[in-house]
CSV table of N, CA and C in Angstrom, one decimal:
chain,number,residue,atom,x,y,z
A,1,MET,N,6.0,6.6,18.0
A,1,MET,CA,4.6,7.0,18.4
A,1,MET,C,4.1,6.0,19.3
A,2,SER,N,3.7,6.4,20.5
A,2,SER,CA,3.1,5.5,21.5
A,2,SER,C,1.7,5.2,21.1
A,3,THR,N,1.2,4.1,21.7
A,3,THR,CA,-0.2,3.7,21.5
A,3,THR,C,-1.1,4.6,22.1
A,4,ALA,N,-0.7,5.4,23.0
A,4,ALA,CA,-1.6,6.4,23.7
A,4,ALA,C,-2.0,7.5,22.8
A,5,HIS,N,-1.2,7.8,21.7
A,5,HIS,CA,-1.5,8.8,20.8
A,5,HIS,C,-2.6,8.5,19.8
A,6,THR,N,-3.3,9.5,19.3
A,6,THR,CA,-4.3,9.2,18.3
A,6,THR,C,-3.6,8.8,17.0
A,7,HIS,N,-4.3,8.2,16.1
A,7,HIS,CA,-3.8,7.8,14.9
A,7,HIS,C,-4.1,8.8,13.8
A,8,THR,N,-4.8,9.9,14.1
A,8,THR,CA,-5.2,10.8,13.1
A,8,THR,C,-4.0,11.3,12.3
A,9,GLY,N,-4.1,11.3,11.0
A,9,GLY,CA,-3.0,11.8,10.1
A,9,GLY,C,-2.1,10.7,9.7
A,10,VAL,N,-2.1,9.6,10.4
A,10,VAL,CA,-1.2,8.5,10.0
A,10,VAL,C,-1.6,7.9,8.7
A,11,THR,N,-0.6,7.9,7.7
A,11,THR,CA,-0.8,7.4,6.4
A,11,THR,C,0.1,6.2,6.2
A,12,LEU,N,-0.4,5.1,5.6
A,12,LEU,CA,0.4,3.9,5.3
A,12,LEU,C,0.9,4.0,3.9
A,13,PHE,N,2.2,3.7,3.7
A,13,PHE,CA,2.8,3.6,2.4
A,13,PHE,C,3.4,2.2,2.2
A,14,VAL,N,3.0,1.5,1.2
A,14,VAL,CA,3.6,0.2,0.9
A,14,VAL,C,4.2,0.2,-0.5
A,15,TYR,N,5.5,-0.3,-0.5
A,15,TYR,CA,6.1,-0.3,-1.8
A,15,TYR,C,6.8,-1.6,-2.1
A,16,TYR,N,7.0,-1.9,-3.4
A,16,TYR,CA,7.6,-3.1,-3.8
A,16,TYR,C,8.0,-3.0,-5.3
A,17,LYS,N,8.8,-4.0,-5.7
A,17,LYS,CA,9.2,-4.0,-7.1
A,17,LYS,C,8.6,-5.2,-7.9
A,18,LEU,N,8.3,-4.9,-9.1
A,18,LEU,CA,7.7,-5.9,-10.0
A,18,LEU,C,8.5,-5.9,-11.4
A,19,PRO,N,8.6,-7.1,-12.0
A,19,PRO,CA,9.2,-7.1,-13.3
A,19,PRO,C,8.3,-6.3,-14.3
A,20,LEU,N,8.9,-5.5,-15.1
A,20,LEU,CA,8.2,-4.7,-16.1
A,20,LEU,C,7.3,-5.5,-17.0
A,21,PRO,N,7.7,-6.7,-17.5
A,21,PRO,CA,6.8,-7.5,-18.4
A,21,PRO,C,5.6,-8.0,-17.6
A,22,GLU,N,5.6,-8.0,-16.3
A,22,GLU,CA,4.4,-8.5,-15.5
A,22,GLU,C,3.4,-7.4,-15.2
A,23,HIS,N,3.6,-6.2,-15.6
A,23,HIS,CA,2.8,-5.0,-15.3
A,23,HIS,C,1.3,-5.3,-15.4
A,24,ALA,N,0.9,-5.8,-16.6
A,24,ALA,CA,-0.5,-6.0,-16.9
A,24,ALA,C,-1.2,-7.0,-15.9
A,25,GLN,N,-0.4,-8.1,-15.6
A,25,GLN,CA,-1.0,-9.1,-14.8
A,25,GLN,C,-1.2,-8.7,-13.3
A,26,TRP,N,-0.3,-7.7,-12.9
A,26,TRP,CA,-0.4,-7.3,-11.5
A,26,TRP,C,-1.4,-6.2,-11.2
A,27,VAL,N,-1.6,-5.3,-12.2
A,27,VAL,CA,-2.4,-4.1,-11.9
A,27,VAL,C,-3.8,-4.4,-11.5
A,28,GLY,N,-4.4,-5.4,-12.2
A,28,GLY,CA,-5.8,-5.8,-11.9
A,28,GLY,C,-5.9,-6.5,-10.5
A,29,ARG,N,-4.9,-7.3,-10.2
A,29,ARG,CA,-4.8,-8.0,-8.9
A,29,ARG,C,-4.7,-7.0,-7.8
A,30,VAL,N,-3.8,-6.0,-7.9
A,30,VAL,CA,-3.6,-5.0,-6.9
A,30,VAL,C,-4.9,-4.2,-6.7
A,31,ARG,N,-5.5,-3.8,-7.8
A,31,ARG,CA,-6.7,-3.0,-7.7
A,31,ARG,C,-7.9,-3.8,-7.0
A,32,ALA,N,-8.0,-5.0,-7.3
A,32,ALA,CA,-9.0,-5.9,-6.6
A,32,ALA,C,-8.7,-6.0,-5.1
A,33,PHE,N,-7.4,-6.2,-4.8
A,33,PHE,CA,-7.0,-6.2,-3.4
A,33,PHE,C,-7.3,-4.9,-2.7
A,34,GLN,N,-7.1,-3.8,-3.3
A,34,GLN,CA,-7.3,-2.5,-2.7
A,34,GLN,C,-8.8,-2.3,-2.5
A,35,GLN,N,-9.6,-2.8,-3.4
A,35,GLN,CA,-11.1,-2.7,-3.2
A,35,GLN,C,-11.5,-3.5,-2.0
A,36,ALA,N,-10.9,-4.7,-1.8
A,36,ALA,CA,-11.2,-5.5,-0.6
A,36,ALA,C,-10.8,-4.7,0.7
A,37,VAL,N,-9.7,-3.9,0.6
A,37,VAL,CA,-9.3,-3.1,1.8
A,37,VAL,C,-10.3,-2.0,2.1
A,38,VAL,N,-10.8,-1.4,1.0
A,38,VAL,CA,-11.8,-0.3,1.2
A,38,VAL,C,-13.1,-0.9,1.7
A,39,GLN,N,-13.5,-2.1,1.3
A,39,GLN,CA,-14.7,-2.7,1.8
A,39,GLN,C,-14.5,-3.1,3.3
A,40,ALA,N,-13.3,-3.5,3.7
A,40,ALA,CA,-13.1,-4.0,5.1
A,40,ALA,C,-13.0,-2.8,6.0
A,41,TRP,N,-12.6,-1.6,5.5
A,41,TRP,CA,-12.4,-0.4,6.3
A,41,TRP,C,-13.1,0.8,5.7
A,42,PRO,N,-14.4,0.9,6.0
A,42,PRO,CA,-15.1,2.1,5.5
A,42,PRO,C,-14.4,3.4,5.8
A,43,GLY,N,-14.4,4.2,4.8
A,43,GLY,CA,-13.7,5.5,4.9
A,43,GLY,C,-12.3,5.5,4.4
A,44,MET,N,-11.7,4.3,4.2
A,44,MET,CA,-10.3,4.2,3.7
A,44,MET,C,-10.3,4.7,2.3
A,45,THR,N,-9.3,5.4,2.0
A,45,THR,CA,-9.0,5.8,0.6
A,45,THR,C,-7.7,5.2,0.2
A,46,VAL,N,-7.5,4.8,-1.1
A,46,VAL,CA,-6.3,4.1,-1.5
A,46,VAL,C,-5.9,4.8,-2.8
A,47,GLU,N,-4.6,4.7,-3.1
A,47,GLU,CA,-4.0,5.1,-4.3
A,47,GLU,C,-3.0,4.0,-4.7
A,48,LEU,N,-2.8,3.9,-6.0
A,48,LEU,CA,-1.8,3.0,-6.6
A,48,LEU,C,-0.9,3.9,-7.5
A,49,MET,N,0.4,3.9,-7.2
A,49,MET,CA,1.3,4.7,-8.0
A,49,MET,C,2.5,3.9,-8.4
A,50,GLN,N,3.3,4.5,-9.4
A,50,GLN,CA,4.5,3.8,-9.7
A,50,GLN,C,5.5,4.9,-10.0
A,51,ARG,N,6.8,4.5,-9.9
A,51,ARG,CA,7.9,5.4,-10.3
A,51,ARG,C,7.8,5.6,-11.9
A,52,PRO,N,8.1,6.8,-12.3
A,52,PRO,CA,8.0,7.1,-13.8
A,52,PRO,C,8.9,6.2,-14.7
A,53,GLU,N,9.9,5.7,-14.1
A,53,GLU,CA,10.8,4.9,-14.9
A,53,GLU,C,11.1,3.5,-14.3
A,54,ALA,N,11.4,2.5,-15.1
A,54,ALA,CA,11.9,1.2,-14.5
A,54,ALA,C,13.3,1.3,-14.2
A,55,SER,N,13.8,0.4,-13.4
A,55,SER,CA,15.2,0.3,-13.1
A,55,SER,C,16.0,-0.3,-14.3
A,56,PRO,N,17.3,-0.1,-14.3
A,56,PRO,CA,18.1,-0.7,-15.4
A,56,PRO,C,17.9,-2.2,-15.4
A,57,GLU,N,17.5,-2.9,-14.3
A,57,GLU,CA,17.2,-4.3,-14.3
A,57,GLU,C,15.9,-4.7,-14.8
A,58,GLY,N,15.1,-3.7,-15.2
A,58,GLY,CA,13.7,-3.9,-15.7
A,58,GLY,C,12.7,-4.1,-14.6
A,59,LEU,N,12.9,-3.5,-13.5
A,59,LEU,CA,11.9,-3.6,-12.4
A,59,LEU,C,11.2,-2.2,-12.2
A,60,GLU,N,9.9,-2.3,-12.0
A,60,GLU,CA,9.1,-1.1,-11.7
A,60,GLU,C,8.9,-1.1,-10.2
A,61,THR,N,8.9,0.1,-9.6
A,61,THR,CA,8.6,0.3,-8.2
A,61,THR,C,7.2,0.8,-8.1
A,62,TRP,N,6.3,0.1,-7.4
A,62,TRP,CA,4.9,0.5,-7.2
A,62,TRP,C,4.8,0.9,-5.7
A,63,MET,N,3.8,1.9,-5.5
A,63,MET,CA,3.5,2.4,-4.2
A,63,MET,C,2.0,2.4,-4.0
A,64,GLU,N,1.6,1.8,-2.9
A,64,GLU,CA,0.2,1.8,-2.5
A,64,GLU,C,0.2,2.8,-1.3
A,65,VAL,N,-0.9,3.7,-1.3
A,65,VAL,CA,-1.0,4.7,-0.3
A,65,VAL,C,-2.4,4.5,0.4
A,66,TYR,N,-2.5,4.4,1.7
A,66,TYR,CA,-3.7,4.2,2.4
A,66,TYR,C,-3.9,5.3,3.4
A,67,ARG,N,-5.1,5.9,3.3
A,67,ARG,CA,-5.5,7.0,4.3
A,67,ARG,C,-6.8,6.7,4.8
A,68,HIS,N,-7.0,7.1,6.1
A,68,HIS,CA,-8.3,7.0,6.7
A,68,HIS,C,-8.6,8.2,7.5
A,69,PRO,N,-9.9,8.7,7.6
A,69,PRO,CA,-10.2,9.9,8.3
A,69,PRO,C,-9.6,9.9,9.8
A,70,GLN,N,-9.6,8.8,10.4
A,70,GLN,CA,-9.1,8.7,11.8
A,70,GLN,C,-7.6,8.3,11.8
A,71,GLY,N,-7.0,8.2,10.6
A,71,GLY,CA,-5.6,7.7,10.5
A,71,GLY,C,-5.6,6.2,10.4
A,72,VAL,N,-4.5,5.7,9.9
A,72,VAL,CA,-4.3,4.3,9.8
A,72,VAL,C,-3.8,3.7,11.1
A,73,SER,N,-4.6,2.8,11.7
A,73,SER,CA,-4.3,2.2,12.9
A,73,SER,C,-3.5,0.9,12.7
A,74,PRO,N,-2.8,0.4,13.8
A,74,PRO,CA,-2.1,-0.8,13.7
A,74,PRO,C,-3.0,-2.0,13.2
A,75,ASP,N,-4.3,-2.0,13.6
A,75,ASP,CA,-5.2,-3.1,13.1
A,75,ASP,C,-5.4,-3.0,11.6
A,76,MET,N,-5.5,-1.7,11.1
A,76,MET,CA,-5.7,-1.5,9.7
A,76,MET,C,-4.5,-2.0,8.9
A,77,MET,N,-3.3,-1.6,9.5
A,77,MET,CA,-2.0,-2.0,8.8
A,77,MET,C,-1.9,-3.5,8.7
A,78,ALA,N,-2.3,-4.2,9.8
A,78,ALA,CA,-2.2,-5.7,9.8
A,78,ALA,C,-3.2,-6.2,8.8
A,79,SER,N,-4.4,-5.6,8.7
A,79,SER,CA,-5.4,-6.1,7.8
A,79,SER,C,-4.9,-6.0,6.4
A,80,VAL,N,-4.3,-4.8,6.0
A,80,VAL,CA,-3.7,-4.6,4.7
A,80,VAL,C,-2.7,-5.7,4.4
A,81,ALA,N,-1.8,-6.1,5.3
A,81,ALA,CA,-0.8,-7.1,5.1
A,81,ALA,C,-1.5,-8.5,4.9
A,82,THR,N,-2.5,-8.8,5.7
A,82,THR,CA,-3.2,-10.1,5.6
A,82,THR,C,-4.0,-10.2,4.3
A,83,LEU,N,-4.7,-9.1,3.9
A,83,LEU,CA,-5.4,-9.1,2.6
A,83,LEU,C,-4.5,-9.2,1.4
A,84,ALA,N,-3.3,-8.6,1.5
A,84,ALA,CA,-2.3,-8.7,0.4
A,84,ALA,C,-1.9,-10.1,0.2
A,85,GLN,N,-1.6,-10.8,1.3
A,85,GLN,CA,-1.2,-12.2,1.3
A,85,GLN,C,-2.3,-13.0,0.7
A,86,ALA,N,-3.5,-12.8,1.1
A,86,ALA,CA,-4.7,-13.6,0.6
A,86,ALA,C,-4.9,-13.4,-0.9
A,87,HIS,N,-4.6,-12.2,-1.4
A,87,HIS,CA,-4.7,-11.9,-2.8
A,87,HIS,C,-3.5,-12.3,-3.6
A,88,GLY,N,-2.5,-12.9,-3.0
A,88,GLY,CA,-1.3,-13.4,-3.7
A,88,GLY,C,-0.4,-12.3,-4.2
A,89,LEU,N,-0.4,-11.2,-3.5
A,89,LEU,CA,0.5,-10.1,-3.9
A,89,LEU,C,2.0,-10.4,-3.5
A,90,PRO,N,2.9,-9.7,-4.1
A,90,PRO,CA,4.3,-10.0,-3.8
A,90,PRO,C,4.6,-10.0,-2.3
A,91,PRO,N,5.4,-11.0,-1.9
A,91,PRO,CA,5.7,-11.1,-0.4
A,91,PRO,C,6.6,-10.1,0.1
A,92,LYS,N,7.5,-9.5,-0.8
A,92,LYS,CA,8.5,-8.5,-0.4
A,92,LYS,C,7.9,-7.1,-0.5
A,93,ARG,N,7.0,-6.8,0.4
A,93,ARG,CA,6.3,-5.5,0.5
A,93,ARG,C,6.8,-4.8,1.7
A,94,ALA,N,7.4,-3.6,1.4
A,94,ALA,CA,7.9,-2.8,2.5
A,94,ALA,C,6.8,-1.8,2.9
A,95,ALA,N,6.4,-1.8,4.2
A,95,ALA,CA,5.3,-0.9,4.7
A,95,ALA,C,5.9,0.1,5.7
A,96,GLU,N,5.5,1.4,5.6
A,96,GLU,CA,5.9,2.4,6.5
A,96,GLU,C,4.8,3.3,6.8
A,97,LEU,N,4.8,3.8,8.0
A,97,LEU,CA,3.8,4.8,8.4
A,97,LEU,C,4.4,6.2,8.4
A,98,PHE,N,3.7,7.2,8.0
A,98,PHE,CA,4.1,8.6,8.1
A,98,PHE,C,3.0,9.4,8.6
A,99,VAL,N,3.4,10.5,9.3
A,99,VAL,CA,2.4,11.5,9.8
A,99,VAL,C,2.8,12.9,9.3
A,100,PRO,N,1.8,13.8,9.2
A,100,PRO,CA,2.1,15.1,8.7
A,100,PRO,C,3.2,15.8,9.6
A,101,LEU,N,4.0,16.5,9.0
A,101,LEU,CA,5.1,17.3,9.7
A,101,LEU,C,4.5,18.6,10.2
A,102,HIS,N,4.6,18.9,11.5
A,102,HIS,CA,4.1,20.1,12.1
A,102,HIS,C,5.2,21.0,12.5
């Protein structure tokens, strides 16, 4: 997608793995971080999801989803990464952008 295109419809997905025994300590931290994202970007909506089962190694996969009425821009994506780091979230976060299929 070139920078000349609109960002409308662009959704950001961020996923990572956490040890199952650390679930309770991370959920509050991630929700506080997501609230900071919403405050920084009016109109942003967020979701926090997880896979229904842990891996055999005892890891949960969590997914954060970010949507904005004008689409998620590169500046918003960079802001999410910066705020995640400031809130001490796991450094191994994979971020991907998706658009609706037409």
